[in-house]
CSV table of C-alpha atoms in Angstrom, one decimal:
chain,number,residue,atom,x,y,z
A,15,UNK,CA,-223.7,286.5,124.9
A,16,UNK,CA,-226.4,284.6,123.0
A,17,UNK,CA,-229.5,283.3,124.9
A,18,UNK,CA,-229.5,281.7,128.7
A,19,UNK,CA,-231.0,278.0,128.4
A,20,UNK,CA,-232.5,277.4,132.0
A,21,UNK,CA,-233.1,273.6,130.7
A,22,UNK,CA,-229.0,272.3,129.2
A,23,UNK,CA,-227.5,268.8,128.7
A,24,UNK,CA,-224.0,268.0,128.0
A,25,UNK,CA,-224.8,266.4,124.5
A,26,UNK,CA,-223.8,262.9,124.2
A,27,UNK,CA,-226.5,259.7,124.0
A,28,UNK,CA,-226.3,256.5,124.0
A,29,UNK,CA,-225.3,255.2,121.0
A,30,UNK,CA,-228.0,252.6,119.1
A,31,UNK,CA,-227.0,249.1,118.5
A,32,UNK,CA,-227.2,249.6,114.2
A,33,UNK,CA,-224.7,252.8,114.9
A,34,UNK,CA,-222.0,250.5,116.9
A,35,UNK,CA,-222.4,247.7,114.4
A,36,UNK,CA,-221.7,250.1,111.3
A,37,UNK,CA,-219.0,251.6,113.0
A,38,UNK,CA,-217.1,248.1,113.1
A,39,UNK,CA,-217.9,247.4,109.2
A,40,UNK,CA,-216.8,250.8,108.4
A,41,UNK,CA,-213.5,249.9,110.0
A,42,UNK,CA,-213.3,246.1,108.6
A,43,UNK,CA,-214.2,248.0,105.2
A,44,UNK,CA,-217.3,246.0,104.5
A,45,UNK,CA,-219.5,249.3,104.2
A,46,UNK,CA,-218.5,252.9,102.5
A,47,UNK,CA,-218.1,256.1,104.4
A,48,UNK,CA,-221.5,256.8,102.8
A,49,UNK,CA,-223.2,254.1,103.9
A,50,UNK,CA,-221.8,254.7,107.4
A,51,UNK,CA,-223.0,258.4,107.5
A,52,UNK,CA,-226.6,257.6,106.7
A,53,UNK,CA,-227.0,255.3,109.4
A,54,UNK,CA,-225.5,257.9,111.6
A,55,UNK,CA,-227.9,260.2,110.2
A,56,UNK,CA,-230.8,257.7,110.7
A,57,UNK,CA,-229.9,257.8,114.1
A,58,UNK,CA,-229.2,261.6,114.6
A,59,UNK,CA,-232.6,262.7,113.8
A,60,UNK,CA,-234.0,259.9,116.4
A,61,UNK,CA,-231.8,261.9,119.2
A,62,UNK,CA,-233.0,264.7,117.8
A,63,UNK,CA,-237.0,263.5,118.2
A,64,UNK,CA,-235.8,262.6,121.5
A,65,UNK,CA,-234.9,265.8,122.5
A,66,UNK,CA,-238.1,267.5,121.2
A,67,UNK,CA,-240.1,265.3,122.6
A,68,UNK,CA,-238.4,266.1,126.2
A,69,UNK,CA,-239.0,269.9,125.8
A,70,UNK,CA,-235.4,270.8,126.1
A,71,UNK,CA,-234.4,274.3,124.5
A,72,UNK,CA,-231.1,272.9,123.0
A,73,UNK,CA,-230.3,270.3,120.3
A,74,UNK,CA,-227.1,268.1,119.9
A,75,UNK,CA,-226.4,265.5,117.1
A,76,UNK,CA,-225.8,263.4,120.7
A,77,UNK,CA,-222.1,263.0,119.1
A,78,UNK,CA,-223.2,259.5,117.6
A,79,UNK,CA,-220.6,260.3,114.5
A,80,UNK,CA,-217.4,260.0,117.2
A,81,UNK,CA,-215.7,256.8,119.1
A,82,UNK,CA,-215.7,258.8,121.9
A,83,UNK,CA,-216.6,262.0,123.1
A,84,UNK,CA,-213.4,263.3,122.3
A,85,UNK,CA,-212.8,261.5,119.1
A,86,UNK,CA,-212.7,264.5,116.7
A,87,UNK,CA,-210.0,266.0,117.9
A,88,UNK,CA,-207.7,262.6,117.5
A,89,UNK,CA,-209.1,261.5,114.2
A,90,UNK,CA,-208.8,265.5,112.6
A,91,UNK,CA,-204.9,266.1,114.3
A,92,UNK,CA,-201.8,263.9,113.1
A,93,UNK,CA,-198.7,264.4,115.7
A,94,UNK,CA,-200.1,261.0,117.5
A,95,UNK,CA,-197.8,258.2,118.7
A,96,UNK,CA,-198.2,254.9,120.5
A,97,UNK,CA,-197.8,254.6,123.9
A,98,UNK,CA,-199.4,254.8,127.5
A,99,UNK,CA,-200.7,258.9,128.9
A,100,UNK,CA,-198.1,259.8,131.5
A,101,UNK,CA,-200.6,259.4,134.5
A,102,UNK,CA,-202.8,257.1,135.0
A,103,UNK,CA,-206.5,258.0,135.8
A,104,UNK,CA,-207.9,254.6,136.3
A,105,UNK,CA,-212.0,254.3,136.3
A,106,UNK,CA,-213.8,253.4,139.0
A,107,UNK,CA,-217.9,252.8,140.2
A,108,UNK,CA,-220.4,252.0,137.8
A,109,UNK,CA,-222.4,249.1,137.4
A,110,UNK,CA,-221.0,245.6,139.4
A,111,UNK,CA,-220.4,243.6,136.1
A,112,UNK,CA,-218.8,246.5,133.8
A,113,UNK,CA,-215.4,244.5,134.2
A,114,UNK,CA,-216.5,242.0,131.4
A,115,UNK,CA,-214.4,239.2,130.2
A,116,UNK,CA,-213.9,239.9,126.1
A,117,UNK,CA,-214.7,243.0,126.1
A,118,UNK,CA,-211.5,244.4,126.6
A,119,UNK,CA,-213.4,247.1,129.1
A,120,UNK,CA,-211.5,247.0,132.5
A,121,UNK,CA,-210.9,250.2,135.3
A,122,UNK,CA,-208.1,250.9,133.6
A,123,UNK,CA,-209.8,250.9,130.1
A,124,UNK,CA,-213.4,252.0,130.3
A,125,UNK,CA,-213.7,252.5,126.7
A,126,UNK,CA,-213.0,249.0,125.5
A,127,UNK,CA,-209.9,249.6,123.2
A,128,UNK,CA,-206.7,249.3,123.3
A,129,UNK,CA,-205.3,252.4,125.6
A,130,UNK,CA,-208.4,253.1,127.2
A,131,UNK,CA,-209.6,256.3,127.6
A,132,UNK,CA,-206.3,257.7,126.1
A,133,UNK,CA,-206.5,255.8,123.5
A,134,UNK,CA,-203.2,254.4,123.7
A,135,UNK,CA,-201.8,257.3,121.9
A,136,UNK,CA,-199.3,260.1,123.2
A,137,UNK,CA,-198.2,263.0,121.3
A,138,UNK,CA,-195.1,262.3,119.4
A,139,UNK,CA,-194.6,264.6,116.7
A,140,UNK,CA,-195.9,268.6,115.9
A,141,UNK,CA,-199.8,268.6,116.2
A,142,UNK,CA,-200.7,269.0,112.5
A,143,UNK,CA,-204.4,269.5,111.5
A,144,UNK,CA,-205.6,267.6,108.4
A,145,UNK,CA,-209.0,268.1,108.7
A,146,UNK,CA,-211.7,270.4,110.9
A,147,UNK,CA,-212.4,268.9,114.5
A,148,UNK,CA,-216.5,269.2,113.9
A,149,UNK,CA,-217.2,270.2,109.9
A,150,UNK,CA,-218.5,267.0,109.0
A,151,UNK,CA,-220.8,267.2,112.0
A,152,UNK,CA,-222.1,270.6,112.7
A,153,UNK,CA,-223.8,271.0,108.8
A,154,UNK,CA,-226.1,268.0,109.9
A,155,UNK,CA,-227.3,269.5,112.8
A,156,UNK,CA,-227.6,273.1,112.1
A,157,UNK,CA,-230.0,271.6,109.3
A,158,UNK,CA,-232.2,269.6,111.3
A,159,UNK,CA,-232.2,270.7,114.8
A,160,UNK,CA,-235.7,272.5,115.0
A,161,UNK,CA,-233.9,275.2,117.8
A,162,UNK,CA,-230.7,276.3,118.8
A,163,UNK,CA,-227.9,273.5,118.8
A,164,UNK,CA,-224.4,273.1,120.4
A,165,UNK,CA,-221.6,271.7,118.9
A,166,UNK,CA,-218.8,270.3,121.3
A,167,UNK,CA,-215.1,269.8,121.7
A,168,UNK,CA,-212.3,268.6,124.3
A,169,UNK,CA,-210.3,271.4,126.0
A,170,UNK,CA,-206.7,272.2,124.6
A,171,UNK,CA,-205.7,271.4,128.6
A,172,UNK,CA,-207.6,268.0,128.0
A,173,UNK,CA,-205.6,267.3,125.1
A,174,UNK,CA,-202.2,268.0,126.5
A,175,UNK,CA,-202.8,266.4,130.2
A,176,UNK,CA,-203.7,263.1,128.0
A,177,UNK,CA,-201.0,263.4,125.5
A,178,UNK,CA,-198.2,264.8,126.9
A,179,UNK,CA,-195.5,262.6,127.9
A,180,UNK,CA,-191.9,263.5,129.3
A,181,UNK,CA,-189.3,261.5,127.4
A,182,UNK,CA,-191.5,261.7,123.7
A,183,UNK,CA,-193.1,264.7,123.4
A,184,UNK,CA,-190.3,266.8,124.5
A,185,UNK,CA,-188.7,265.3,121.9
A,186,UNK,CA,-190.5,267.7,119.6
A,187,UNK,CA,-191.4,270.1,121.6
A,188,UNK,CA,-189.6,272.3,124.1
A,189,UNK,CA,-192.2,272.8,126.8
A,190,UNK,CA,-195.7,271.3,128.2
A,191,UNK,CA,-196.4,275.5,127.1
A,192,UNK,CA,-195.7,274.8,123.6
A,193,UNK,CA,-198.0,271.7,122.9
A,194,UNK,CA,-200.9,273.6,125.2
A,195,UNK,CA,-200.2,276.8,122.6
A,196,UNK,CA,-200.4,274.3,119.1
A,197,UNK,CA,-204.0,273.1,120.7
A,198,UNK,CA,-205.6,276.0,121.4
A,199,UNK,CA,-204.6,277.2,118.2
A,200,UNK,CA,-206.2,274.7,116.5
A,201,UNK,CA,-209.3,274.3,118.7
A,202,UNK,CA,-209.5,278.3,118.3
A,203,UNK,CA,-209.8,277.9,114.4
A,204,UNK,CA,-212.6,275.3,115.4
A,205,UNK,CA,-214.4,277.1,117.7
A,206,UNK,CA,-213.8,280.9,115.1
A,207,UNK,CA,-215.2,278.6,112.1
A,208,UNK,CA,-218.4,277.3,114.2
A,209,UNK,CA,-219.2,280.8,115.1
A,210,UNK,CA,-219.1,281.5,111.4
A,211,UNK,CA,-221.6,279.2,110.3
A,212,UNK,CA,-223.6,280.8,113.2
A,213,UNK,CA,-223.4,277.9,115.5
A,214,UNK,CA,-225.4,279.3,118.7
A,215,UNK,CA,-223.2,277.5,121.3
A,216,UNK,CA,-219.9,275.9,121.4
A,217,UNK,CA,-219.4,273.5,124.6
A,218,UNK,CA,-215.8,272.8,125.7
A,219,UNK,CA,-215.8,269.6,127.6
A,220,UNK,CA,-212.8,267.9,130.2
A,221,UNK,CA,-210.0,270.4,131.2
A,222,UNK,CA,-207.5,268.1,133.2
A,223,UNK,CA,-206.4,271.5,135.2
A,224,UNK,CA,-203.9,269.9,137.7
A,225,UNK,CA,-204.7,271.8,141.0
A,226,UNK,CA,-208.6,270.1,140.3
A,227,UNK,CA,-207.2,266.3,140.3
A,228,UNK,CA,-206.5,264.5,143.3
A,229,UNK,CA,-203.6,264.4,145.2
A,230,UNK,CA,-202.2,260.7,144.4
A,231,UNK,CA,-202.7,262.1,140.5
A,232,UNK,CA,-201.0,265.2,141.3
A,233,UNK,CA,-197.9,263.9,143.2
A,234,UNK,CA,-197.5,261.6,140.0
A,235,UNK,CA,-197.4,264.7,137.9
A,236,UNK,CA,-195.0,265.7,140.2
A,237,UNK,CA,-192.9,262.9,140.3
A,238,UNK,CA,-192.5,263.6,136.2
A,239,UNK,CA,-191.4,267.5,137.1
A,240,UNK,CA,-194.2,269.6,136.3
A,241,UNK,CA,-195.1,271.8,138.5
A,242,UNK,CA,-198.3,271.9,139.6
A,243,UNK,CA,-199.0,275.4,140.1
A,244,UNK,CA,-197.2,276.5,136.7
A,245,UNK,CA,-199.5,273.6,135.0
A,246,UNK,CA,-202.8,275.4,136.3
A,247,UNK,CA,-201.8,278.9,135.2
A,248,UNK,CA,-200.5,277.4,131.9
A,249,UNK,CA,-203.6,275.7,131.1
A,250,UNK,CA,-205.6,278.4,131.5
A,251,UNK,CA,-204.4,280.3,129.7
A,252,UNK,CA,-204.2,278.1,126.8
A,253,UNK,CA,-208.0,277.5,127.0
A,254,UNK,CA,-208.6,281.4,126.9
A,255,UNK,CA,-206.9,281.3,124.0
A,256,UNK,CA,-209.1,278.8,122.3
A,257,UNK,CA,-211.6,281.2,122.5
A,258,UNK,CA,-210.0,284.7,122.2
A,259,UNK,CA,-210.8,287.3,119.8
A,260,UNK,CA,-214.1,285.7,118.0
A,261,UNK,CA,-217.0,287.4,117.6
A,262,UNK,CA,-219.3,285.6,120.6
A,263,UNK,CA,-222.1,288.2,120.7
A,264,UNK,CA,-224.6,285.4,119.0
A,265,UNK,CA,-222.9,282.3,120.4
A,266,UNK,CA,-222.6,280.7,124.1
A,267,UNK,CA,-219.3,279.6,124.7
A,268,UNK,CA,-219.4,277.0,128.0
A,269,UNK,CA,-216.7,275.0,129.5
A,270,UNK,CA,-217.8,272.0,131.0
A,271,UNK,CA,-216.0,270.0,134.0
A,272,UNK,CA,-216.4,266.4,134.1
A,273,UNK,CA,-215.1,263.6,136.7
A,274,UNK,CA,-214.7,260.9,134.2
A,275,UNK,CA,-217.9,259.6,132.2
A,276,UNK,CA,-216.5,255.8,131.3
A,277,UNK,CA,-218.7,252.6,130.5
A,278,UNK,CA,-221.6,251.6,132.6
A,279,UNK,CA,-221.1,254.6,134.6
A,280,UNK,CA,-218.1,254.3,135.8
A,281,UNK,CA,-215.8,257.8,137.1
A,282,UNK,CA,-211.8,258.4,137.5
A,283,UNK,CA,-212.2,261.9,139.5
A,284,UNK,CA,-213.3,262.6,142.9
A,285,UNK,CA,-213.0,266.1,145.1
A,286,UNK,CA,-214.8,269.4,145.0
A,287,UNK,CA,-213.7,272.5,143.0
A,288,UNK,CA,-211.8,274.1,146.0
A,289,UNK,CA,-208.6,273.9,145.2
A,290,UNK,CA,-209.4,275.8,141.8
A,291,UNK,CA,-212.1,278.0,142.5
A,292,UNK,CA,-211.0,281.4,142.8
A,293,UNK,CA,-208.3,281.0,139.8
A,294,UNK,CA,-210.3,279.2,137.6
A,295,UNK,CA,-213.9,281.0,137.9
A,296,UNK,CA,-212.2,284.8,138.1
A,297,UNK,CA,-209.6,284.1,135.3
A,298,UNK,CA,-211.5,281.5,132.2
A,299,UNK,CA,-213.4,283.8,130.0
A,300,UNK,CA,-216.4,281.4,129.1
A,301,UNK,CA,-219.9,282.5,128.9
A,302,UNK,CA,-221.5,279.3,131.3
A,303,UNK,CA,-219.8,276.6,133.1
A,304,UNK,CA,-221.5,273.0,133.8
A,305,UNK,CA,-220.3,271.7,136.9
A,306,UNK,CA,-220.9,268.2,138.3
A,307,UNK,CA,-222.7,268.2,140.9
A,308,UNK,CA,-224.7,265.3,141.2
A,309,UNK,CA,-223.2,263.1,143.6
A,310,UNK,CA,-220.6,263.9,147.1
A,311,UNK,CA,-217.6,263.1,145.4
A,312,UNK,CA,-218.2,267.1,144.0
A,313,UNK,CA,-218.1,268.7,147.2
A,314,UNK,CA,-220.4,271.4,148.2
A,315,UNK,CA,-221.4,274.2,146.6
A,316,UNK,CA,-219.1,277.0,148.4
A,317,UNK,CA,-216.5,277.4,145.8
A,318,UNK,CA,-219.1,278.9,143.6
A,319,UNK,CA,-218.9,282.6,145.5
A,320,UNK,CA,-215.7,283.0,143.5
A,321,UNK,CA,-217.8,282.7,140.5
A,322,UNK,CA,-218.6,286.7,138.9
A,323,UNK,CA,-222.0,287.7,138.5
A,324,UNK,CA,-223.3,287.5,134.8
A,325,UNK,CA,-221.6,283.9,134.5
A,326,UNK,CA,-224.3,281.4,134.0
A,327,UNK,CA,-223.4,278.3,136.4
A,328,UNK,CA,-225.2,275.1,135.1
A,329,UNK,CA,-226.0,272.8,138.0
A,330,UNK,CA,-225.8,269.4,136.7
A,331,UNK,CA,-227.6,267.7,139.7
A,332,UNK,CA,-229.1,265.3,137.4
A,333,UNK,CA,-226.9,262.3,137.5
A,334,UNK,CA,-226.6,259.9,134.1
A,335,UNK,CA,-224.8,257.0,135.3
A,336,UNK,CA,-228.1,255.6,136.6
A,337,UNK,CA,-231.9,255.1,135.4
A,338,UNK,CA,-233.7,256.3,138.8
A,339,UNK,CA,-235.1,259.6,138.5
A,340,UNK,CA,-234.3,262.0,140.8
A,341,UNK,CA,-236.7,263.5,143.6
A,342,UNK,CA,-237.9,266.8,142.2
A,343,UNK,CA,-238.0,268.6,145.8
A,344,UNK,CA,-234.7,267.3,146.3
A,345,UNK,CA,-233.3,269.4,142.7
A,346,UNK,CA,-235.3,272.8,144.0
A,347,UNK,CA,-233.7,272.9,147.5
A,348,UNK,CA,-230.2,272.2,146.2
A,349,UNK,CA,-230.7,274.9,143.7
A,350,UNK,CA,-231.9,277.0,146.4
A,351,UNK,CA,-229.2,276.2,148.3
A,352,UNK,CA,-227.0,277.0,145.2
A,353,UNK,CA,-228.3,280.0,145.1
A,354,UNK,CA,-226.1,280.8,148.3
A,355,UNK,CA,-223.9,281.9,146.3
A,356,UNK,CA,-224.9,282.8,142.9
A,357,UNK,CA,-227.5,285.0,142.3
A,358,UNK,CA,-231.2,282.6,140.8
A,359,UNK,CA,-230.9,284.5,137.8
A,360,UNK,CA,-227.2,283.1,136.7
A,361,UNK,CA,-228.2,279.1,137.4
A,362,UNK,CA,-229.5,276.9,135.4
A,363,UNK,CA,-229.9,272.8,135.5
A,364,UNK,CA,-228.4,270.3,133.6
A,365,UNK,CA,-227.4,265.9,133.8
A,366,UNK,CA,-224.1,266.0,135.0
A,367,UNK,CA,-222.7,265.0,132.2
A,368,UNK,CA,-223.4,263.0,128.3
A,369,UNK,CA,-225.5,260.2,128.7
A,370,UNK,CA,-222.9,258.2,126.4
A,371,UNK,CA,-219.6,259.5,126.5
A,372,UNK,CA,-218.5,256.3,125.0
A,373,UNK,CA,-219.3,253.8,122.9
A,374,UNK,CA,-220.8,251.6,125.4
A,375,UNK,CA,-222.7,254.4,127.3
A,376,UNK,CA,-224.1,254.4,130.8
A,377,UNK,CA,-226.7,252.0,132.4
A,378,UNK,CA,-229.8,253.8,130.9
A,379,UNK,CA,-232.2,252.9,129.1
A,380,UNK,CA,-232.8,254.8,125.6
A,381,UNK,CA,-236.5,256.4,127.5
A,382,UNK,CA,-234.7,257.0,130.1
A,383,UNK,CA,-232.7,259.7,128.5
A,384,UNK,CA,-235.7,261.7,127.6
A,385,UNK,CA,-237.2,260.9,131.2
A,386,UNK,CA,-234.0,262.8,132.7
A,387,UNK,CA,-234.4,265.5,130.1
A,388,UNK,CA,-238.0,266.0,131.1
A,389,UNK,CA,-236.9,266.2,134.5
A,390,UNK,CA,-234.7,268.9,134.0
A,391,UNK,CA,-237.0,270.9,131.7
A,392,UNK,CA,-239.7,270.7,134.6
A,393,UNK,CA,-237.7,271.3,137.6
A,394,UNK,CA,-236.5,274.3,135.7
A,395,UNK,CA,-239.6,275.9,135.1
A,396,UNK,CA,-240.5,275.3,138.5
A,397,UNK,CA,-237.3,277.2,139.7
A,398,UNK,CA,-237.3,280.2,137.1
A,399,UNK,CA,-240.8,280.3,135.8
């Protein structure tokens, strides 16, 4: 494994006003692809000060070239059909007024288009790639970042938990087994062709693993005859095949387990990692996890003793659905307290999650971001020198 960042975020920002705005001509066809991509670029390299400036080890492009944080996937894949994800994870929290009138952002759709945060799209047809997932992001970063950079992705158990619906896509393929096999394939090839360009670290972000949701989300999986168990296992093992047999000697390759990051702050997933622990941690062959743990809605800090030595466990007790800064005695005790059960030397410190993992972002200011940062970079060389 490549180098151990004490100091990580989970890569998004908040997206700038003259980013949004270009987005919207781009689609009404009032500005070129071109044009779009130097604005972006404007823009990259101010996340990119930002993150200098903060002291943190590790650079992202703060994924201000997607819709969403998952975006590349669904734009670079055809095999996309209209219609509503088979469960429903409505969005809750966040800040009083996020419901706003003509917005089209509701609980239900906390990205502010039509289908929410599936997009209103279900898979339909054979996942076909037309394009790679990151390639026109990762060349602009590995160019400019002044230190090691990550590059993220969804998981292939994200994908299929979002897009899978019984009654369409069984109409193409056989089993929920076959669609998770046709995305890890393709998120392999992303993940194989990263490493190539010597991409340092490769963050997988938002496995839906059944056995981790809550019980009125399972029992509606149920209800459509998948079996809970089964789903866990399968998943799994489709996201260890997104990342078997590439050369990861020089590269990090994290999974990252998020509770729902919608607009204004705004969550769909509570519950601690019990249910999952000892499966998940002993069985997904990733370098570093980043776990949320920045609130009480992720439990306590027990399931990590299932976690084998030599995995780096990111604590992300840094919350980014809110301004306030953190107490920085308050961070050292809980990762002392972490430290329970993973040996000091395997944690490190992170936000909990992207600071933006929409369009619309979280109820931060753009200092505050680097504030948070700095927080993390400190409270880390407090802990580990």
């Amino acid at each position: 494994m490549a180098t151990q960042f004490r100091a990580d975020h989970v890569g998004s920002f908040l997206r700038p006003e003259e980013v949004k705005q270009a987005r919207d001509a781009y689609r009404a066809g009032s500005i070129t692809e071109e044009a779009l991509r130097a604005i972006e670029n404007e823009h990259i390299l101010r996340v990119i000060e930002l993150q200098k400036q903060s002291g943190i080890g590790i650079y992202s492009d703060g994924e201000l070239r997607r819709s969403g944080w998952a975006g590349g996937f669904g734009e670079s894949v055809e095999g996309y059909v209209e219609g509503t994800p088979a469960v429903s994870m409505p969005f809750a929290g966040g800040r009083s007024d996020w419901s706003q009138t003509g917005t089209g952002i509701t609980p239900d759709n906390p990205i502010g288009v039509p289908g929410g945060g599936g997009g209103g799209r279900v898979i339909g047809g054979k996942l076909t790639q037309v394009r790679r997932l990151t390639g026109h992001e990762s060349a602009f970063i590995k160019a400019n970042a002044p230190g090691p950079y990550k590059v993220t992705m969804p998981a292939a158990s994200y994908v299929t938990a979002r897009g899978y619906k019984p009654g369409v896509t069984d109409q193409v393929y056989e089993s929920r087994a076959a669609v998770l096999a046709d995305a890890a394939a393709i998120i392999r090839g992303e993940v194989a062709a990263l490493i190539g360009e010597g991409c340092p670290y490769v963050q997988i972000d938002n496995p839906h693993y059944p056995d981790y949701i809550p019980d009125e989300r399972r029992a509606q999986w149920e209800a459509l005859g998948v079996d809970q168990d089964q789903a866990l296992s399968d998943d799994i093992d489709a996201d260890n095949a997104s990342i078997s047999g590439v050369n990861r000697s020089n590269t990090i390759v994290a999974m990252h387990l998020c509770r729902g990051n919608g607009a204004f702050g705004a969550y769909h997933t509570s519950g601690g990692y019990d249910r999952v622990a000892e499966q998940l941690f002993t069985r997904l062959d990733v370098d570093a996890w980043l776990l949320e743990y920045d609130s009480e809605r992720a439990g306590g800090f027990e399931p990590l003793r299932f976690m084998p030595k030599g995995k780096t466990v990111v604590l992300g007790l840094v919350t980014t659905k809110a301004g306030e800064l953190e107490s920085q005695d308050l961070l050292l005790s809980r990762i002392e307290e972490a430290a329970k059960y993973v040996d000091m030397d395997d944690l490190a410190l992170s936000p909990q999650c992207g600071f933006s993992s929409t369009l619309q972002g979280n109820p931060l200011a753009w200092d505050d971001q680097r504030l948070k940062l700095e927080l993390v970079v400190e409270t880390a060389r407090r802990a580990w020198g």
